[in-house]
Coordinates of C-alpha atoms and ligand atoms in Angstrom, one line a residue:
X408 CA -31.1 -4.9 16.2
X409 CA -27.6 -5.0 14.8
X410 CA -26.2 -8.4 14.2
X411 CA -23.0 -9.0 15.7
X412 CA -19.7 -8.8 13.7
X413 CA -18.0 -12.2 12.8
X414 CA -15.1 -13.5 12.7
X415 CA -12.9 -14.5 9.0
X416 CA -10.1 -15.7 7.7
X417 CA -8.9 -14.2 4.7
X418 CA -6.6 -16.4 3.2
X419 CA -4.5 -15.1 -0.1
X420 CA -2.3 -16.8 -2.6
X421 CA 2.0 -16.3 -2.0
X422 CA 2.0 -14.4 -5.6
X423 CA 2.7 -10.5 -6.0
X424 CA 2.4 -10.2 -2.1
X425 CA 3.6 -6.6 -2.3
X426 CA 0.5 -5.6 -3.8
X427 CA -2.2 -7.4 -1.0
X428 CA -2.7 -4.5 1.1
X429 CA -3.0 -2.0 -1.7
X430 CA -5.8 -4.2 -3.6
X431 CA -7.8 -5.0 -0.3
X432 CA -8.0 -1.4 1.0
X433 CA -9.0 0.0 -2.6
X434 CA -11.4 -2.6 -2.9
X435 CA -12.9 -1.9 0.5
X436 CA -12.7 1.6 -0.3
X437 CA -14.4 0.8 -3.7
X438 CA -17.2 -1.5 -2.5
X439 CA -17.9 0.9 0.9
X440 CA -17.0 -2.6 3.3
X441 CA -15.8 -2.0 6.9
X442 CA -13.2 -4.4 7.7
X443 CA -11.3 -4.9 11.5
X444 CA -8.1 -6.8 12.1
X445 CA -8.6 -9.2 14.8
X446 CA -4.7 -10.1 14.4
X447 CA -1.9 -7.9 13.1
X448 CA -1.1 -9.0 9.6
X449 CA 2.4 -10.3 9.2
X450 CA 3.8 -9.7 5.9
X451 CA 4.9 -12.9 5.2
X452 CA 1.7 -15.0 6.5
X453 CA -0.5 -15.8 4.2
X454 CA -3.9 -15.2 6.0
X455 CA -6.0 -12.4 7.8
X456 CA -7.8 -12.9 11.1
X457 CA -9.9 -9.4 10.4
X458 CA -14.3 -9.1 11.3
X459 CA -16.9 -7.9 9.0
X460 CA -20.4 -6.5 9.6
X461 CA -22.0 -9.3 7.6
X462 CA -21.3 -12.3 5.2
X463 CA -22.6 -10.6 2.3
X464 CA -19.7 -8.3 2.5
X465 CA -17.3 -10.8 2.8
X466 CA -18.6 -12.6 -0.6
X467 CA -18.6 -9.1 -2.5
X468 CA -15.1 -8.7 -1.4
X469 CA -13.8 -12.4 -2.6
X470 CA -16.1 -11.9 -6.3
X471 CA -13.0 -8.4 -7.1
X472 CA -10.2 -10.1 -5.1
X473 CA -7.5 -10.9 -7.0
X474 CA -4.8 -11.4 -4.3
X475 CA -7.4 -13.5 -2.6
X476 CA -7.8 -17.5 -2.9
X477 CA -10.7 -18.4 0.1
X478 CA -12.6 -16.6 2.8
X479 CA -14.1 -18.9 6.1
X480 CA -15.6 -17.8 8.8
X481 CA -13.8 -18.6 11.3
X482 CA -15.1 -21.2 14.4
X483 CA -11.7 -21.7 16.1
X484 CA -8.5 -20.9 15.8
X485 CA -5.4 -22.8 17.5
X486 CA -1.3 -22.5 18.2
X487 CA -1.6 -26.7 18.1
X488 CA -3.9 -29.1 16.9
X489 CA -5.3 -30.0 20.7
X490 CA -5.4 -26.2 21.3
X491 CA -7.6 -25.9 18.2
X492 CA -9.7 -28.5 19.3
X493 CA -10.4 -26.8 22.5
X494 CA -11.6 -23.7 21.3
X495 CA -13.9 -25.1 18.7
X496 CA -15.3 -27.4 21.2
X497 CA -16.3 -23.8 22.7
X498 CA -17.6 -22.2 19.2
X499 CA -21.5 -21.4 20.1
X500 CA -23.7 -24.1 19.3
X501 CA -26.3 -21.5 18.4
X502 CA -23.4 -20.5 15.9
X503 CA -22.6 -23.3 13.9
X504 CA -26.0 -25.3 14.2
X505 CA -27.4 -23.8 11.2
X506 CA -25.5 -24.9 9.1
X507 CA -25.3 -28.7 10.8
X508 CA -29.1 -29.8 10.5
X509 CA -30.2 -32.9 8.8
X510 CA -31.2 -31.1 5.6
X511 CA -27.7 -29.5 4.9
X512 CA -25.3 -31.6 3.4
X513 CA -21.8 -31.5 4.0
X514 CA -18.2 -32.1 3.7
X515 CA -15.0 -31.2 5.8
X516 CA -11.8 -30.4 3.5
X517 CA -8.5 -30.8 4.9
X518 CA -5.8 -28.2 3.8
X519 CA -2.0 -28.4 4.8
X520 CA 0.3 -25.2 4.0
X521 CA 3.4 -26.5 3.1
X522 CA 3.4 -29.8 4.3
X523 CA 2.4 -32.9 2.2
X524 CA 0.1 -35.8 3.8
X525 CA -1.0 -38.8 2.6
X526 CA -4.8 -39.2 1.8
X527 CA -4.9 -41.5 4.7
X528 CA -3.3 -39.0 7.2
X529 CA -5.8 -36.3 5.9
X530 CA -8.8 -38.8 6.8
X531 CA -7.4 -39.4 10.4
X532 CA -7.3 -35.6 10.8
X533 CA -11.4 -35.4 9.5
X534 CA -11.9 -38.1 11.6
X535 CA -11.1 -36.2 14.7
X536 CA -13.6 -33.8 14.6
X537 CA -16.6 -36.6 15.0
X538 CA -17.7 -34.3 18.0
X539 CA -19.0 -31.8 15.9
X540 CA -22.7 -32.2 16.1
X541 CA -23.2 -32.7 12.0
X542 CA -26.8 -34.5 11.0
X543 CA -26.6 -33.7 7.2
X544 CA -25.3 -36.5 4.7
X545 CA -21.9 -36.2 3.5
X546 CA -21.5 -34.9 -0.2
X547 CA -18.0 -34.9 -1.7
X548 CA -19.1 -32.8 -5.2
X549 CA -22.0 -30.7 -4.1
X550 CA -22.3 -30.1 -0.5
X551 CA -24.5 -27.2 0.8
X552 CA -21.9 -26.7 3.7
X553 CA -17.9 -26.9 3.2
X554 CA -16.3 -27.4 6.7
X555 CA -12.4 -26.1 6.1
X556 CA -9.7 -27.6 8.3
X557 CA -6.2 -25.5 7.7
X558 CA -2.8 -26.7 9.4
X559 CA -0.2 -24.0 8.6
X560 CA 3.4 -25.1 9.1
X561 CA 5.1 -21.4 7.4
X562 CA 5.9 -20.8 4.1
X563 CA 9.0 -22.7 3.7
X564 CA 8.2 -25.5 1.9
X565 CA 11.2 -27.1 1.6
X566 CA 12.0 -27.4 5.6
X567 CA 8.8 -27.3 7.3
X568 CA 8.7 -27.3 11.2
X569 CA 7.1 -30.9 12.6
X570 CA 3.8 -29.4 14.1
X571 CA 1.6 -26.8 12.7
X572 CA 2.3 -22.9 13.5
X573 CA -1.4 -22.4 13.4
X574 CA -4.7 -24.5 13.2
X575 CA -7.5 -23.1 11.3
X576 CA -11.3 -24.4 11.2
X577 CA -14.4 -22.8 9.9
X578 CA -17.0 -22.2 7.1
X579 CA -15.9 -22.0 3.6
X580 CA -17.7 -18.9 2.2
X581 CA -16.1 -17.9 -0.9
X582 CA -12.9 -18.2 -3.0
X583 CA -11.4 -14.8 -4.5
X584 CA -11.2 -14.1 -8.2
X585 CA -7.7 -16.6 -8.8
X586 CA -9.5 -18.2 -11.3
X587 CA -9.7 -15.1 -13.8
X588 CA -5.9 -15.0 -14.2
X589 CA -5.8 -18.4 -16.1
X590 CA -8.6 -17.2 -17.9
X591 CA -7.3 -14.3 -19.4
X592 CA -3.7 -15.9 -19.5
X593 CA -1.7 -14.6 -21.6
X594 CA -0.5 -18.2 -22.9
X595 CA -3.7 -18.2 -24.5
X596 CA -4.7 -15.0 -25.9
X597 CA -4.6 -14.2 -29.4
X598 CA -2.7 -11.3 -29.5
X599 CA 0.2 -10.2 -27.5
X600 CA 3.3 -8.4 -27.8
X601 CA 6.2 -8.2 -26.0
X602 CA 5.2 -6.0 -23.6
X603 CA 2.0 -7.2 -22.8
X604 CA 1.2 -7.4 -19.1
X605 CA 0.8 -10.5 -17.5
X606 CA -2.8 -11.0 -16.4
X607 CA -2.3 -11.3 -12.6
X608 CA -1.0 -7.5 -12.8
X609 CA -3.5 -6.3 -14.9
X610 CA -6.3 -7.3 -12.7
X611 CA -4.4 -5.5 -9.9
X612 CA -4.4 -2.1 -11.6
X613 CA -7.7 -2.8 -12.2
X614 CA -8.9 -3.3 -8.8
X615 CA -6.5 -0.2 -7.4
X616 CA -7.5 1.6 -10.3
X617 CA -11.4 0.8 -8.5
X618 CA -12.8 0.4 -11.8
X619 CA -16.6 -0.6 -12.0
X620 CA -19.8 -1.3 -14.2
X621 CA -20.3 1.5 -16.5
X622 CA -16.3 3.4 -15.9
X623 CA -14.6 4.9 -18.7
X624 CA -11.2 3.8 -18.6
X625 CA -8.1 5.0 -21.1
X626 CA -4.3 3.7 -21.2
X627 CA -2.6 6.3 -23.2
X628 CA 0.2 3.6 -23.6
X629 CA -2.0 1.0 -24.8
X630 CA 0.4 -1.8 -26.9
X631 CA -1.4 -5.0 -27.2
X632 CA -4.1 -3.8 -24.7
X633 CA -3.5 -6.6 -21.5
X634 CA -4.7 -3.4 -19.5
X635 CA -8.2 -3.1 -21.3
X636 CA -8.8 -6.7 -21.2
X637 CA -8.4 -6.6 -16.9
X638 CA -10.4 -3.8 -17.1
X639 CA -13.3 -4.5 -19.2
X640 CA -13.8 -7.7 -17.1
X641 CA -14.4 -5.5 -14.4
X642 CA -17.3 -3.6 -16.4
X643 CA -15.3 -0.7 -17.6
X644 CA -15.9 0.6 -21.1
X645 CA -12.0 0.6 -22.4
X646 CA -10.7 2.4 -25.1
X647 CA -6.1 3.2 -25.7
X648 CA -3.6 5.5 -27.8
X649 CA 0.0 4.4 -28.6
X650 CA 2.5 5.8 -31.1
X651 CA 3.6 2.6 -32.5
X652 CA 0.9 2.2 -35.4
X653 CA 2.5 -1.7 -36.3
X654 CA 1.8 -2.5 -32.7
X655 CA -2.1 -0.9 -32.4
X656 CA -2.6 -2.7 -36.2
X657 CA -0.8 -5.9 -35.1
X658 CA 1.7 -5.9 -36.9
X659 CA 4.8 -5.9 -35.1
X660 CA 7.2 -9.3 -35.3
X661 CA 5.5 -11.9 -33.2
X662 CA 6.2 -12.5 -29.3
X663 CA 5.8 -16.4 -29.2
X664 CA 8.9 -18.1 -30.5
X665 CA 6.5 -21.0 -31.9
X666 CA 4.7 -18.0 -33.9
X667 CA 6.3 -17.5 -37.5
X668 CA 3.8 -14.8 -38.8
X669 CA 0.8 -13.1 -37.9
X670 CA -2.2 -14.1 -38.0
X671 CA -4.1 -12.1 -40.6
X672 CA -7.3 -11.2 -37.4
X673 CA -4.9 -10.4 -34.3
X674 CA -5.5 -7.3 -32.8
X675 CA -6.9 -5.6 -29.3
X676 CA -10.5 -6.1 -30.6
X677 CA -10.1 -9.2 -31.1
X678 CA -8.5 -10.6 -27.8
X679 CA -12.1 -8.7 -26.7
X680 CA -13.9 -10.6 -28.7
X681 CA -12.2 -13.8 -26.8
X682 CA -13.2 -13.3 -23.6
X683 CA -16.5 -11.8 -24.7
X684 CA -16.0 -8.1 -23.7
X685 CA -16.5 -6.9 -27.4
X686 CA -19.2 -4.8 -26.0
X687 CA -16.6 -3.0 -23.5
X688 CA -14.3 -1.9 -26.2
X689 CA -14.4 1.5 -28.1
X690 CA -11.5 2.2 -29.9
X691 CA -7.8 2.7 -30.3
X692 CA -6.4 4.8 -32.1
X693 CA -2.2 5.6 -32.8
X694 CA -1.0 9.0 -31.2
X695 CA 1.6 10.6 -29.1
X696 CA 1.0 11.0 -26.2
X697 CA 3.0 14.1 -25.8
X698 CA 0.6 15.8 -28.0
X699 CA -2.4 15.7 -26.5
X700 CA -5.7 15.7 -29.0
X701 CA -8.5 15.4 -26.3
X702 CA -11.4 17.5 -25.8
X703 CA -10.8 19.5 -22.8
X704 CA -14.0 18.7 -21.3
X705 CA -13.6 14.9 -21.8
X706 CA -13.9 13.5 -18.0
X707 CA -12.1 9.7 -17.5
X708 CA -13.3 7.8 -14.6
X709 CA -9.6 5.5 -14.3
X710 CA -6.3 5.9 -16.4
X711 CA -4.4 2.6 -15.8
X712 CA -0.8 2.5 -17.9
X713 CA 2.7 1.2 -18.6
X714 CA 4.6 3.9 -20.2
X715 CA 7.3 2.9 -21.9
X716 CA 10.4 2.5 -19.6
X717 CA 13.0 3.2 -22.7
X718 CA 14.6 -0.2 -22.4
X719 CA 12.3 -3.3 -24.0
X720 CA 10.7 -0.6 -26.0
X721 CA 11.4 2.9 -26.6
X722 CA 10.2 6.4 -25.1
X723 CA 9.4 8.7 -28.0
X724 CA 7.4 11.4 -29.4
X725 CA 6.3 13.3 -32.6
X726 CA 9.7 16.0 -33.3
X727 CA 12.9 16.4 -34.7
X728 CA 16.0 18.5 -33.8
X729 CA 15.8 19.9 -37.4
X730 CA 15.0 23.6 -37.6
X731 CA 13.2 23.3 -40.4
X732 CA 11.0 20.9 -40.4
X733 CA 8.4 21.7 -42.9
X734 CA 6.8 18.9 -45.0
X735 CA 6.3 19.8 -48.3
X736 CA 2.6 19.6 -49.9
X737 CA 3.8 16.7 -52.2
X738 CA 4.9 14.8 -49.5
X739 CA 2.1 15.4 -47.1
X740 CA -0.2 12.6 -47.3
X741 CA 3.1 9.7 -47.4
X742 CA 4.9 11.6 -44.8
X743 CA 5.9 9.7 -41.3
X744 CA 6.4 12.6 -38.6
X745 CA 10.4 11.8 -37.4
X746 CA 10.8 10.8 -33.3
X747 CA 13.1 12.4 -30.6
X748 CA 13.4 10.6 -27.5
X749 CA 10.6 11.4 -24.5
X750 CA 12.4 11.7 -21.1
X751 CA 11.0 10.1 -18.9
X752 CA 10.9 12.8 -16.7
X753 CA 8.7 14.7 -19.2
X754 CA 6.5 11.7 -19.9
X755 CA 5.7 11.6 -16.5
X756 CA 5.0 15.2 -15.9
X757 CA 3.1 14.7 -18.6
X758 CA 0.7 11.8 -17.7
X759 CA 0.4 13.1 -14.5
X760 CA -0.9 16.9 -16.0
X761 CA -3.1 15.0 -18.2
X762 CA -4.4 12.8 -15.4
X763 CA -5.5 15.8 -13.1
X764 CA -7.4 17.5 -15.8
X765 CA -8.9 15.1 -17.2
X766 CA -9.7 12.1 -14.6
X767 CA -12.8 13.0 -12.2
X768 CA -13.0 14.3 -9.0
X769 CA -12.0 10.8 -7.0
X770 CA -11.1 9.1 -10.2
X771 CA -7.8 7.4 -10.4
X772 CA -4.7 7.0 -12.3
X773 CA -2.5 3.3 -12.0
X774 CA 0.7 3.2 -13.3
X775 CA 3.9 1.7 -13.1
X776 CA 7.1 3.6 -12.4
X777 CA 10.7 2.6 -13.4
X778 CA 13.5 3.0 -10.6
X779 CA 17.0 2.4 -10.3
X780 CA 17.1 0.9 -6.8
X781 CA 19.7 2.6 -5.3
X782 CA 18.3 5.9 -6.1
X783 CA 15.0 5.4 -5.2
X784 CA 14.0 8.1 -3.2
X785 CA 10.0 8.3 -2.2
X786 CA 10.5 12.2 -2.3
X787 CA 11.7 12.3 -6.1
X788 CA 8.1 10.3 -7.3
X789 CA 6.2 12.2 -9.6
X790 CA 3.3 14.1 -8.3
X791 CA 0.5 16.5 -8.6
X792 CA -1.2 19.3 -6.5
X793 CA -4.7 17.6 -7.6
X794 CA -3.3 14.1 -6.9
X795 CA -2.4 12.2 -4.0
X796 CA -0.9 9.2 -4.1
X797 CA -2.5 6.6 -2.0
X798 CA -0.6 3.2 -2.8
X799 CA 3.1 2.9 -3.8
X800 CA 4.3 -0.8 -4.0
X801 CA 7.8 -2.1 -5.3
X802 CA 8.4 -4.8 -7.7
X803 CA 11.7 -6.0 -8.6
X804 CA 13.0 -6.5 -12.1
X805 CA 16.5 -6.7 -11.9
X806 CA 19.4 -7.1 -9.6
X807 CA 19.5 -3.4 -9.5
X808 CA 16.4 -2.2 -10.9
X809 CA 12.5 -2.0 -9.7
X810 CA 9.4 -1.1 -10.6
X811 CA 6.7 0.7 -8.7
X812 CA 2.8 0.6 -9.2
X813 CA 1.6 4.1 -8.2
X814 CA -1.9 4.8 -7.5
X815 CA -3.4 8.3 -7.5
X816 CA -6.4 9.8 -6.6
X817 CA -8.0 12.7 -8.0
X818 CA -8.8 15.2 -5.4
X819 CA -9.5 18.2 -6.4
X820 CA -10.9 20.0 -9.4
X821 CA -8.0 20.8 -11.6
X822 CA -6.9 24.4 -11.6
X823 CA -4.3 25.0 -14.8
X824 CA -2.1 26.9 -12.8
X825 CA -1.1 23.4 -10.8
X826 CA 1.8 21.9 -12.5
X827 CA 3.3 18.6 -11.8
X828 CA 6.3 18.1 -9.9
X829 CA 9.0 16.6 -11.5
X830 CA 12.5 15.9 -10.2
X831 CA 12.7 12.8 -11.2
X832 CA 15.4 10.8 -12.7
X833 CA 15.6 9.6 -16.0
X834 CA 15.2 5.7 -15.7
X835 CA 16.7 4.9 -19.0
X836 CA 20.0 7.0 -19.0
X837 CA 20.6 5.9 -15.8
X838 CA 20.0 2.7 -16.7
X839 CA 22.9 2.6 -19.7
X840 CA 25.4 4.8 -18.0
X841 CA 25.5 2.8 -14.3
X842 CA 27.9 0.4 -14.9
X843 CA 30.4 3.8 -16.0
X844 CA 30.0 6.2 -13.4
X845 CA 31.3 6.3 -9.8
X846 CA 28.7 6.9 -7.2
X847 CA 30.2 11.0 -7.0
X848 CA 29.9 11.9 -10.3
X849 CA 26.1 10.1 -10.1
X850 CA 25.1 12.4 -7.5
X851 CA 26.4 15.1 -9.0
X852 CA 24.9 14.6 -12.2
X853 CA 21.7 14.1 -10.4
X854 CA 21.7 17.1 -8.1
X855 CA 22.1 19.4 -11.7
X856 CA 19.0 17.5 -13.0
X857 CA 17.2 18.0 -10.5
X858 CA 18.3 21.6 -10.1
X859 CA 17.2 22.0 -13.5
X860 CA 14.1 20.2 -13.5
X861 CA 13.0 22.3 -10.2
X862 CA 13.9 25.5 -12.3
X863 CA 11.9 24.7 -15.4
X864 CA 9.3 24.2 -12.9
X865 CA 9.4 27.1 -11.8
X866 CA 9.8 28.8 -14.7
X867 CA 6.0 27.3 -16.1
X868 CA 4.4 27.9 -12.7
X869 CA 5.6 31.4 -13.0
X870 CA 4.6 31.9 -17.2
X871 CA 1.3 30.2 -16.1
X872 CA 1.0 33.4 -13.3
X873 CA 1.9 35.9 -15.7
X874 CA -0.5 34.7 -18.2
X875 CA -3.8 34.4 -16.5
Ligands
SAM1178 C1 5.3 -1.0 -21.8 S1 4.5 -0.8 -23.3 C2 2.8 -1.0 -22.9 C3 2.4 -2.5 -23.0 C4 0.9 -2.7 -22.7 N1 0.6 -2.4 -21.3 C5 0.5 -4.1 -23.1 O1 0.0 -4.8 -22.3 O2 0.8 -4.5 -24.2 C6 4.5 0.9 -23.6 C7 3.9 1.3 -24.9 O3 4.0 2.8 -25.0 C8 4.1 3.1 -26.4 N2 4.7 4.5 -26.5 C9 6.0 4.9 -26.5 N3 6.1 6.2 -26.6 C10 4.8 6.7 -26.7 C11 4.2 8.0 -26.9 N4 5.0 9.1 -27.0 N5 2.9 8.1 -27.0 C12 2.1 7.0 -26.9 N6 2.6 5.7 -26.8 C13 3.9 5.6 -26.7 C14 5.0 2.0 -27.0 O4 4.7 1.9 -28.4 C15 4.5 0.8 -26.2 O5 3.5 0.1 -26.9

């Protein structure tokens, strides 16, 4: 016989709450859970009412949450405080008595959202639930059950409404994975540089990227290697390319102010060897990433990245606007290949052609995407014949500029004559020039570029034809 779904409360932390939805539904997707919302979530509210099939679901799901700080099941829930004690005065015994016999200790935790009571006010609110029919002694440090009592007064802390919005009580099952972010802080790692990505975010693209035991995971843009770390954690073997050979060898000016040199042992391998992923690492190795080395059959189960956005570092590649550039045989083995600057429209094209041939069928690829606000245009993303994109969430740098972590799915065997699309602005020109140009000469300007890049496309799709 089928057990009945229950009832949860999901409750997350108010950090990055752009990217919530996108991590629970890849993750869900990921771990094959079937989740219901009981409640509409709101944006702005901080907790899920939703069902799942079984508690064993609901712990996998908190041990990859990021975005996620606790799970209860849920034994009441309440517009007021009497109204909440009214409905858990009607939770089925045969419900909660498990976890209430003499054998089980316990301990009931009081939490207020945004409003601060004293230690003796949280007492009086424990004290009020003495109906409950609880035989086990109570445990403060080890208890086998953890009773969770939540008053929710909104998330603005500094004016918080007398009474509660919403009154919470149930079973503490799990917390999410909050704790890995000051693990893997990057306060504390031994190399970083100044592009490193915060841990938080890393373990975000990890867990849209759906990376598991055993994946193979690249980031063709690799700097100090924040992505790998998030990613190894999660089971992936990790291995990254960049062009800038001081940053993959460590030796680039330091990021931390306090820092005056380098220490002699920093490198990607070793911020591995840190967190005890060494065996998750297998290589990096300095290349453009507009020259593409790889083994055509080489198959990638995730690409997560953060190209270069042309303005803390820049967009290059391998080339010169010489016409001849031929090195000379006595210079050969000295010689450092000059750089021209890599659009960002081709760098995209780019990563997104390398991602469809070489990801695998349902593989993904998790990367971020500068945008000039006001131009941002849903239509103009980069894309793929072989890849849809199933998350898109905005995060705000600037006053006027954003960036937006784009996930793609592989879904179809790659077929060379699929090109990507590519009408997209270039982030970094726009960037410099803004401040110069009236808004008519902008969408002028635009409308040629994207006239041209729509032309070039169709130039290659048509080569491509005539070719095969
Ligand atoms: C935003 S940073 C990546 C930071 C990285 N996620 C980290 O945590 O340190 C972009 C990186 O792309 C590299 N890059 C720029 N142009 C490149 C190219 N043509 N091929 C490969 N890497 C390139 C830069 O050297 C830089 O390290």
């Amino acid at each position: 016989m089928n057990t009945p779904w229950r009832t949860y409360l999901l409750w997350f932390a108010q950090e990055n709450v752009q990217f919530r939805f996108a991590e629970m539904n890849s993750l869900l997707s990921l771990l094959n859970i079937q989740m219901k919302f009981i409640q509409k979530p709101k944006d702005i509210e901080p907790y899920w009412i939703v069902e799942f099939a079984s508690e064993k679901d609901v712990r996998l799901l908190a041990s990859r949450a990021v975005s996620l700080r606790s799970c209860l099941e849920l034994w009441a829930h309440g517009k007021s405080i009497p109204d909440l004690h009214e409905k858990l005065k009607l939770y089925p015994h045969h419900l909660m008595a498990p976890y209430l016999q003499p054998d089980k200790s316990f301990k009931i935790e009081v939490e207020t959202f945004c409003k601060h009571f004293t230690q003796k006010e949280k007492v009086d609110k424990i004290e009020s639930f003495n109906y409950l029919p609880v035989m086990g002694p109570v445990d403060l440090r080890k208890p086998d059950v953890t009773l969770q009592y939540i008053e929710y007064y909104g998330i603005i802390s500094n004016d918080p409404p007398d009474l509660p919005y919403d009154v919470f009580f149930g079973r503490w099952i799990a917390n999410g994975l909050r704790q890995l972010i000051q693990k893997l802080s990057l306060k504390t790692r031994k190399f970083i540089g100044n592009t490193s990505m915060d841990a938080q975010l890393s373990l975000l693209m990890a867990n849209q990227a759906g990376v598991k035991e055993g994946d193979i995971v690249l980031d063709p843009f690799v700097g100090s290697g924040s992505l790998l770390v998030a990613a190894a954690q999660f089971g992936a073997y990790v291995f990254g390319t960049d062009i800038d050979y001081l940053m993959l060898h460590a030796r680039t000016r330091p990021s931390r102010i306090t820092q005056k040199e380098r220490e002699k042992d920093e490198s990607i391998k070793a911020n591995m060897k840190q967190y005890n992923l060494e065996n998750r690492y297998l290589d990096v190795l300095v290349n453009d990433f507009s020259v593409s080395f790889w083994r055509s059959n080489i198959e990638l189960d995730a690409i997560i990245t953060d190209p270069p956005y042309g303005i803390r570092e820049s967009t290059e590649r391998v080339g010169t606007a010489k016409e001849c550039n031929a090195v000379k045989e006595e210079h050969l083995s000295t010689h450092i290949p000059a750089k021209t600057e890599y659009g960002i429209s081709s760098l995209y094209s780019d990563l997104l052609s390398f991602s469809a041939k070489h990801l695998r069928v349902g593989g993904r690829l998790v990367c971020w995407f500068p945008v000039f606000r006001e131009d941002y245009d849903e239509n103009y993303l980069p894309s793929h014949p072989c890849l849809e994109l199933v998350a898109n969430n905005e995060q705000t740098l600037t006053k006027v500029t954003s960036r937006h972590l784009l996930t793609y799915k592989k879904t179809e065997t790659f077929n060379p004559l699929h090109t990507a699309q590519n009408e997209i602005m270039d982030f970094r020109e726009r960037y410099y020039t803004a401040r110069e140009e009236t808004r008519k000469e902008r969408r002028t300007r635009e409308t040629k570029i994207r006239q041209e890049n729509r032309l070039r496309h169709e130039k290659e799709t048509h080569d491509k034809t005539n070719i095969s």
